[in-house]
Amino acid sequence: MSNPGPHQNWIYQPSNTFFFLGDHNASYYIFPYEVDADTDIVIKGRFPYVRHFSFTVANSPTHRLVDSVAGREFIPDPGSTNPFLPGANWGAQNRNYTLKVRFTNPPEESNHFVPGAGNNVIYAGTLENGEPNRPGGLIILRVYVPSIGYDKTGGVDLPFITYCPAKKGKRHLSSSYAEKQEGYYHSEGFFDISQQNNHDWDHKDLDDEDDFNFINSKVRKNKKKGYKHSCDLTWRRFKPEFAQPEGNTVYTISNRIDRDPGKLLLIRWKAPTFPDTYHNIGIAGNEDMQYWSMNFITPIGLLGLSTISDYQTIIDKKGYVNLVISFGAQRPSGVTPENGFTWVDASQLPLVPLFLIYRNNQISQNFPYTAEDVPKNKIVTPQDMGKYYPCGEYVDPNYFNSCCDHEHYKE
């Protein structure tokens, strides 16, 4: 663009940052802004060699969402390739994109994000819910799982940011758009827990404690040849609204983890398929989702403490993940990658209340086995997710002396 303003800089935000609940296999970059409606923020970059990346625009000081856009939604610059599209050339050399943040209302009957070749635009004049946006806020760049051989930015420079005068012919001032939006964001949810106690985190605020009995009764009916399997962990639909909103991503949060040093926590679930971009293999398009991970988090400081991502797990011969988590117990001899187990030593995590967040990111519209349809803060059951439900059970270490002969673990 002609006469661009001065180059602006991103601020690196570590994944374990206070109040961020970050995924430790992602990098976060923040750009704070304050502009008027006559200025566009123009972001030019190259598609990185990573599993997934996205831009989120949120206002300040409430951090309420304007919109979040994944890299696969971009139309590349003319002559370039978007490698995040199914079947695209993962190693394409020409891989440029342009994103503009324009502080006017979206075009009539349009979403906040309008893609275009060299002209992908987020209209930030209103929030996601249609309320007027404030003049200042944050742009968050998330970069997940760089491919082998590349740094945390995915082998490309951070996107180049400039301020430019908005073209008058490109402005869209629609007073009726906001009136057509449904619903409002409220300040309830996970990020209010800084004013709550651990009682709330332990899921004692359920509408009906029979929900727990319902879960266990459903799972305990899954018996074969006398084998009885139950789930000790319970999960709730989690919809963060502070710094983590990201489009087409579903989060579930566990009840508080029991850190018994004499027990092991075994979590077993069917692994959603995902692209192997870590080994520089392109995206086929038939994957269940683009990324998933299991994250240890705590309400003390709202910190993300540790992450086990899809590519770091062992997937057994039946397509299942078998996480074995220790809080001090020794590793049984049968808990090996060859037997289909992923060993996680959590004994060195800080001695604070622990919870797990299961993140499903960029889910295929053909994959129904997530908690997407479960209302916020409601219990997620095995019936909602089928074989893809993470069933967690506290077991004695001796359990693994014979478990590997059980039909669950046989080919």
Coordinates of C-alpha atoms in Angstrom, one line a residue:
M1 CA 0.0 0.0 0.0
S2 CA 1.2 3.5 -0.7
N3 CA 2.6 5.6 2.2
P4 CA 2.4 2.9 4.9
G5 CA 2.7 4.0 8.5
P6 CA 5.6 2.9 10.7
H7 CA 6.2 -0.7 11.3
Q8 CA 4.7 -2.1 14.5
N9 CA 6.1 -4.9 16.7
W10 CA 4.5 -8.0 18.2
I11 CA 4.9 -8.8 21.9
Y12 CA 5.8 -12.4 22.7
Q13 CA 3.6 -14.0 25.3
P14 CA 4.8 -17.3 26.8
S15 CA 2.3 -20.1 27.0
N16 CA 2.5 -20.2 30.8
T17 CA 1.7 -16.5 31.1
F18 CA -0.4 -15.3 34.1
F19 CA -4.1 -15.3 33.1
F20 CA -3.5 -17.0 29.8
L21 CA -4.1 -20.8 30.2
G22 CA -1.8 -21.4 27.3
D23 CA -1.0 -24.5 25.4
H24 CA 2.7 -25.3 25.8
N25 CA 3.0 -26.4 22.2
A26 CA 1.8 -23.1 21.0
S27 CA 3.4 -19.6 20.8
Y28 CA 1.4 -16.5 21.4
Y29 CA 2.1 -13.0 20.1
I30 CA 0.1 -9.9 21.2
F31 CA -0.3 -6.6 19.4
P32 CA -2.1 -3.9 21.5
Y33 CA -3.7 -1.1 19.4
E34 CA -5.7 2.1 19.7
V35 CA -6.8 3.6 16.4
D36 CA -9.7 5.6 15.0
A37 CA -12.2 4.4 12.4
D38 CA -10.2 6.1 9.6
T39 CA -7.2 3.8 10.0
D40 CA -6.7 0.2 8.9
I41 CA -4.2 -2.1 10.6
V42 CA -2.6 -4.0 7.7
I43 CA -0.8 -7.3 8.5
K44 CA 1.3 -9.0 5.8
G45 CA 3.0 -12.3 6.4
R46 CA 3.9 -15.7 5.1
F47 CA 2.0 -18.9 5.9
P48 CA 4.1 -20.6 8.5
Y49 CA 5.2 -24.3 8.6
V50 CA 3.1 -25.1 11.6
R51 CA 0.0 -27.3 12.4
H52 CA -2.3 -24.3 12.8
F53 CA -2.2 -20.6 13.3
S54 CA -4.9 -17.9 13.9
F55 CA -5.5 -14.3 14.5
T56 CA -8.0 -13.1 17.2
V57 CA -9.2 -9.5 17.6
A58 CA -10.5 -8.6 21.0
N59 CA -11.3 -5.2 22.6
S60 CA -9.9 -3.7 25.7
P61 CA -10.2 -3.6 28.7
T62 CA -12.9 -6.3 28.6
H63 CA -11.1 -8.6 26.1
R64 CA -14.4 -9.4 24.5
L65 CA -14.2 -11.0 21.1
V66 CA -14.5 -9.3 17.8
D67 CA -13.6 -12.3 15.6
S68 CA -11.1 -15.1 15.3
V69 CA -9.8 -16.3 12.0
A70 CA -7.8 -19.5 11.3
G71 CA -5.1 -19.5 8.6
R72 CA -7.0 -22.0 6.5
E73 CA -9.7 -19.4 6.0
F74 CA -7.4 -16.9 4.3
I75 CA -7.3 -16.4 0.6
P76 CA -3.6 -16.0 -0.3
D77 CA -2.1 -13.1 -2.1
P78 CA -2.3 -13.4 -5.9
G79 CA 0.3 -15.9 -7.1
S80 CA 0.7 -17.5 -3.7
T81 CA -0.6 -20.8 -2.1
N82 CA -2.4 -21.3 1.2
P83 CA -0.8 -24.6 2.3
F84 CA -3.5 -25.1 5.0
L85 CA -6.0 -26.0 2.3
P86 CA -6.6 -29.7 1.7
G87 CA -4.2 -31.1 -0.9
A88 CA -2.2 -27.9 -1.2
N89 CA 1.5 -27.9 -1.6
W90 CA 2.9 -27.8 1.9
G91 CA 6.3 -26.7 0.7
A92 CA 5.1 -23.9 -1.5
Q93 CA 7.7 -21.1 -1.7
N94 CA 5.1 -18.4 -2.6
R95 CA 2.9 -18.4 0.5
N96 CA 2.0 -14.8 1.3
Y97 CA -1.2 -13.4 2.8
T98 CA -2.6 -10.0 3.8
L99 CA -5.0 -9.4 6.6
K100 CA -6.6 -6.0 7.3
V101 CA -8.4 -5.0 10.5
R102 CA -10.9 -2.3 9.6
F103 CA -12.7 -0.4 12.3
T104 CA -16.1 -0.1 10.6
N105 CA -19.2 -2.3 10.8
P106 CA -19.2 -5.4 8.6
P107 CA -21.0 -5.1 5.2
E108 CA -24.8 -5.7 5.4
E109 CA -25.6 -9.4 6.0
S110 CA -21.9 -10.3 6.2
N111 CA -19.7 -11.9 8.8
H112 CA -17.0 -9.9 10.6
F113 CA -14.4 -11.7 8.4
V114 CA -14.6 -11.2 4.7
P115 CA -11.9 -13.1 2.7
G116 CA -10.3 -11.8 -0.4
A117 CA -7.1 -12.3 -2.5
G118 CA -4.6 -9.9 -0.9
N119 CA -7.6 -8.3 1.0
N120 CA -8.7 -10.5 3.8
V121 CA -10.6 -8.2 6.2
I122 CA -11.8 -8.4 9.8
Y123 CA -14.4 -5.7 10.3
A124 CA -13.9 -4.6 13.9
G125 CA -16.5 -1.8 14.2
T126 CA -18.6 -4.1 16.3
L127 CA -18.0 -7.0 18.7
E128 CA -18.9 -10.5 17.8
N129 CA -22.3 -10.0 19.5
G130 CA -23.0 -6.8 17.5
E131 CA -22.3 -4.3 20.3
P132 CA -20.1 -1.3 19.3
N133 CA -16.4 -1.9 19.7
R134 CA -14.1 0.3 21.6
P135 CA -11.2 2.1 19.8
G136 CA -8.5 0.0 21.6
G137 CA -7.8 -3.7 21.9
L138 CA -5.6 -6.6 21.2
I139 CA -4.7 -8.7 18.2
I140 CA -3.5 -12.2 19.2
L141 CA -1.5 -14.4 16.9
R142 CA -1.4 -18.1 17.9
V143 CA 1.1 -20.5 16.3
Y144 CA 0.7 -24.2 17.1
V145 CA 3.3 -27.0 16.7
P146 CA 6.1 -25.9 14.3
S147 CA 7.1 -28.6 11.8
I148 CA 10.4 -30.4 12.3
G149 CA 13.3 -28.1 11.3
Y150 CA 11.6 -24.8 12.0
D151 CA 11.6 -22.4 14.9
K152 CA 8.6 -21.4 17.0
T153 CA 7.4 -19.0 14.4
G154 CA 7.2 -21.8 11.9
G155 CA 10.2 -20.8 9.8
V156 CA 8.9 -17.4 8.7
D157 CA 9.3 -13.9 10.1
L158 CA 6.5 -12.5 12.3
P159 CA 3.9 -10.8 10.2
F160 CA 4.6 -7.2 9.3
I161 CA 2.2 -4.6 10.8
T162 CA 1.5 -1.1 9.5
Y163 CA -1.2 1.6 10.0
C164 CA -2.7 2.9 6.8
P165 CA -5.5 5.3 6.0
A166 CA -8.7 3.5 5.3
K167 CA -9.8 3.7 1.7
K168 CA -13.1 5.6 1.6
G169 CA -14.5 3.4 -1.0
K170 CA -14.0 0.3 1.2
R171 CA -15.8 1.6 4.3
H172 CA -19.1 -0.1 5.3
L173 CA -21.2 1.9 7.8
S174 CA -24.2 -0.2 8.6
S175 CA -26.2 0.9 11.6
S176 CA -28.7 -2.0 11.2
Y177 CA -26.1 -4.7 11.4
A178 CA -25.7 -4.6 15.1
E179 CA -29.4 -4.8 15.6
K180 CA -29.5 -8.0 13.7
Q181 CA -27.0 -9.8 15.9
E182 CA -28.4 -12.2 18.5
G183 CA -27.2 -12.5 22.1
Y184 CA -24.7 -10.8 24.2
Y185 CA -21.4 -11.8 25.9
H186 CA -21.6 -11.9 29.7
S187 CA -18.7 -11.8 32.2
E188 CA -19.6 -15.2 33.5
G189 CA -17.4 -18.2 32.9
F190 CA -14.0 -19.5 33.6
F191 CA -12.2 -16.2 33.9
D192 CA -14.4 -15.2 36.8
I193 CA -12.8 -17.9 38.9
S194 CA -10.2 -15.4 40.2
Q195 CA -13.0 -14.3 42.5
Q196 CA -14.1 -17.8 43.3
N197 CA -12.7 -20.6 45.4
N198 CA -11.7 -24.2 44.8
H199 CA -15.2 -25.2 45.8
D200 CA -16.4 -23.9 42.5
W201 CA -13.7 -25.6 40.5
D202 CA -14.6 -28.9 42.1
H203 CA -17.9 -28.8 40.2
K204 CA -20.1 -28.6 43.3
D205 CA -22.2 -25.9 41.6
L206 CA -24.0 -28.4 39.4
D207 CA -27.7 -27.9 38.8
D208 CA -28.2 -31.5 39.8
E209 CA -25.7 -33.9 41.4
D210 CA -27.4 -36.7 39.7
D211 CA -25.4 -35.7 36.6
F212 CA -22.4 -37.5 38.1
N213 CA -24.4 -40.6 38.8
F214 CA -25.7 -40.5 35.2
I215 CA -22.2 -40.4 33.8
N216 CA -21.0 -43.3 35.9
S217 CA -24.1 -45.4 35.3
K218 CA -23.7 -45.0 31.5
V219 CA -20.1 -46.0 31.5
R220 CA -20.4 -48.8 33.9
K221 CA -22.9 -50.5 31.5
N222 CA -20.1 -51.0 29.1
K223 CA -19.2 -54.5 30.2
K224 CA -17.7 -57.3 28.1
K225 CA -16.8 -60.7 29.4
G226 CA -17.1 -59.6 33.0
Y227 CA -14.8 -56.5 32.6
K228 CA -16.2 -53.5 34.4
H229 CA -14.9 -50.1 33.4
S230 CA -15.8 -46.8 35.1
C231 CA -14.8 -43.2 34.7
D232 CA -13.6 -41.3 37.8
L233 CA -13.1 -38.0 35.9
T234 CA -16.0 -35.9 34.9
W235 CA -15.9 -33.2 32.2
R236 CA -17.8 -30.0 31.7
R237 CA -18.2 -27.8 28.6
F238 CA -15.9 -24.9 28.9
K239 CA -16.3 -21.7 26.9
P240 CA -13.6 -19.2 27.8
E241 CA -14.4 -15.6 26.9
F242 CA -11.4 -13.7 28.2
A243 CA -8.2 -14.4 26.3
Q244 CA -8.8 -17.8 24.7
P245 CA -11.8 -17.5 22.3
E246 CA -10.7 -19.1 19.0
G247 CA -13.1 -20.0 16.3
N248 CA -14.2 -23.7 15.7
T249 CA -12.5 -24.8 18.9
V250 CA -14.2 -26.9 21.7
Y251 CA -12.9 -27.0 25.2
T252 CA -13.9 -29.4 28.0
I253 CA -12.6 -29.1 31.5
S254 CA -12.2 -31.9 34.1
N255 CA -13.1 -31.9 37.7
R256 CA -10.2 -31.4 40.1
I257 CA -7.5 -34.0 39.8
D258 CA -6.8 -36.2 42.8
R259 CA -3.0 -36.1 43.2
D260 CA -2.7 -39.4 45.1
P261 CA 0.9 -40.6 45.0
G262 CA -0.2 -44.2 45.4
K263 CA -2.4 -44.2 42.4
L264 CA -2.1 -43.7 38.6
L265 CA -4.6 -41.8 36.5
L266 CA -5.3 -43.7 33.3
I267 CA -7.2 -41.7 30.7
R268 CA -8.3 -43.7 27.6
W269 CA -10.1 -42.4 24.5
K270 CA -10.3 -42.8 20.8
A271 CA -7.8 -40.5 19.1
P272 CA -9.3 -38.0 16.6
T273 CA -7.2 -38.1 13.4
F274 CA -5.0 -35.1 12.7
P275 CA -2.6 -34.0 9.9
D276 CA 1.1 -34.9 10.3
T277 CA 2.4 -31.4 9.5
Y278 CA 5.0 -32.0 12.3
H279 CA 6.8 -34.2 9.8
N280 CA 6.2 -31.8 6.9
I281 CA 3.4 -33.8 5.4
G282 CA 0.6 -31.7 4.0
I283 CA -3.1 -31.6 5.0
A284 CA -5.2 -34.2 3.2
G285 CA -8.6 -32.7 4.3
N286 CA -10.1 -35.9 5.7
E287 CA -8.7 -35.4 9.2
D288 CA -11.1 -35.3 12.1
M289 CA -9.6 -32.0 13.3
Q290 CA -6.5 -29.9 12.8
Y291 CA -5.2 -30.2 16.4
W292 CA -6.0 -31.6 19.8
S293 CA -4.2 -31.5 23.2
M294 CA -4.6 -32.3 26.9
N295 CA -3.5 -29.5 29.2
F296 CA -2.8 -29.3 32.9
I297 CA -4.1 -26.0 34.2
T298 CA -4.7 -24.4 37.6
P299 CA -6.9 -21.6 38.9
I300 CA -4.0 -20.2 40.9
G301 CA -3.0 -17.4 38.5
L302 CA -5.0 -19.1 35.7
L303 CA -1.8 -20.8 34.5
G304 CA -1.3 -23.5 31.9
L305 CA 1.3 -25.8 33.4
S306 CA 1.9 -28.6 31.0
T307 CA 0.6 -29.9 27.6
I308 CA 0.4 -33.3 25.9
S309 CA -0.4 -32.8 22.3
D310 CA -1.7 -35.2 19.7
Y311 CA 1.7 -35.8 18.0
Q312 CA 3.3 -36.5 21.4
T313 CA 1.0 -39.4 22.4
I314 CA 1.3 -43.1 21.6
I315 CA -1.8 -44.2 19.7
D316 CA -2.4 -47.9 20.1
K317 CA -3.2 -50.5 17.5
K318 CA -6.9 -49.9 18.0
G319 CA -6.5 -46.1 17.5
Y320 CA -6.8 -45.2 21.2
V321 CA -4.7 -43.0 23.5
N322 CA -3.8 -44.4 26.9
L323 CA -2.4 -41.7 29.1
V324 CA -0.9 -43.0 32.3
I325 CA -0.3 -40.0 34.7
S326 CA 1.8 -40.3 37.8
F327 CA 1.8 -38.1 40.8
G328 CA 4.6 -40.0 42.5
A329 CA 4.0 -43.6 41.8
Q330 CA 6.7 -45.6 40.0
R331 CA 6.2 -46.5 36.3
P332 CA 5.0 -50.1 36.0
S333 CA 7.1 -52.3 33.7
G334 CA 4.1 -52.9 31.3
V335 CA 3.5 -49.2 30.7
T336 CA 5.6 -48.8 27.5
P337 CA 5.1 -47.3 24.1
E338 CA 5.2 -50.8 22.7
N339 CA 2.1 -51.7 24.7
G340 CA 0.4 -48.5 23.6
F341 CA 0.8 -46.3 26.7
T342 CA 1.9 -42.7 27.0
W343 CA 3.6 -42.1 30.4
V344 CA 3.2 -38.7 32.0
D345 CA 5.2 -37.8 35.1
A346 CA 3.2 -35.0 36.7
S347 CA 4.9 -35.3 40.1
Q348 CA 7.0 -32.2 39.5
L349 CA 4.1 -29.9 38.7
P350 CA 3.5 -27.2 41.3
L351 CA 1.5 -28.3 44.4
V352 CA -1.6 -26.3 43.4
P353 CA -5.1 -27.5 42.4
L354 CA -4.9 -29.3 39.1
F355 CA -7.5 -29.6 36.3
L356 CA -7.3 -30.8 32.7
I357 CA -8.5 -29.0 29.6
Y358 CA -9.1 -31.1 26.5
R359 CA -8.7 -28.8 23.4
N360 CA -10.3 -29.8 20.1
N361 CA -9.2 -27.2 17.5
Q362 CA -10.5 -26.7 13.9
I363 CA -12.9 -29.6 13.9
S364 CA -14.1 -31.1 10.6
Q365 CA -17.8 -30.6 10.0
N366 CA -18.0 -34.3 9.4
F367 CA -16.8 -35.2 12.9
P368 CA -19.6 -35.1 15.4
Y369 CA -17.8 -36.6 18.4
T370 CA -17.0 -33.5 20.4
A371 CA -18.8 -31.5 23.2
E372 CA -19.7 -28.7 20.7
D373 CA -23.5 -29.1 21.2
V374 CA -23.2 -29.3 25.0
P375 CA -24.3 -26.0 26.7
K376 CA -21.7 -23.9 28.5
N377 CA -20.8 -25.2 32.0
K378 CA -22.9 -28.4 31.5
I379 CA -21.6 -31.9 32.1
V380 CA -20.3 -33.7 29.0
T381 CA -21.1 -37.4 29.0
P382 CA -19.8 -40.5 27.1
Q383 CA -23.1 -40.4 25.2
D384 CA -22.1 -37.0 23.8
M385 CA -18.6 -38.1 22.5
G386 CA -18.9 -41.8 22.1
K387 CA -15.5 -43.6 22.0
Y388 CA -13.8 -40.2 21.8
Y389 CA -14.8 -39.4 25.4
P390 CA -11.7 -39.2 27.7
C391 CA -12.5 -41.7 30.4
G392 CA -10.2 -41.2 33.4
E393 CA -9.8 -43.9 36.1
Y394 CA -7.6 -43.9 39.2
V395 CA -5.9 -47.3 39.3
D396 CA -3.4 -49.1 41.5
P397 CA 0.0 -49.5 39.8
N398 CA -0.5 -53.3 40.0
Y399 CA -3.4 -52.9 37.5
F400 CA -0.9 -52.8 34.7
N401 CA 0.5 -56.2 35.6
S402 CA -2.4 -57.8 33.8
C403 CA -4.2 -55.0 31.9
C404 CA -2.2 -55.4 28.8
D405 CA -3.7 -58.9 28.2
H406 CA -7.2 -57.4 28.3
E407 CA -9.2 -57.1 25.1
H408 CA -9.2 -53.3 25.4
Y409 CA -5.5 -53.3 24.6
K410 CA -5.2 -56.3 22.3
E411 CA -4.9 -55.8 18.5

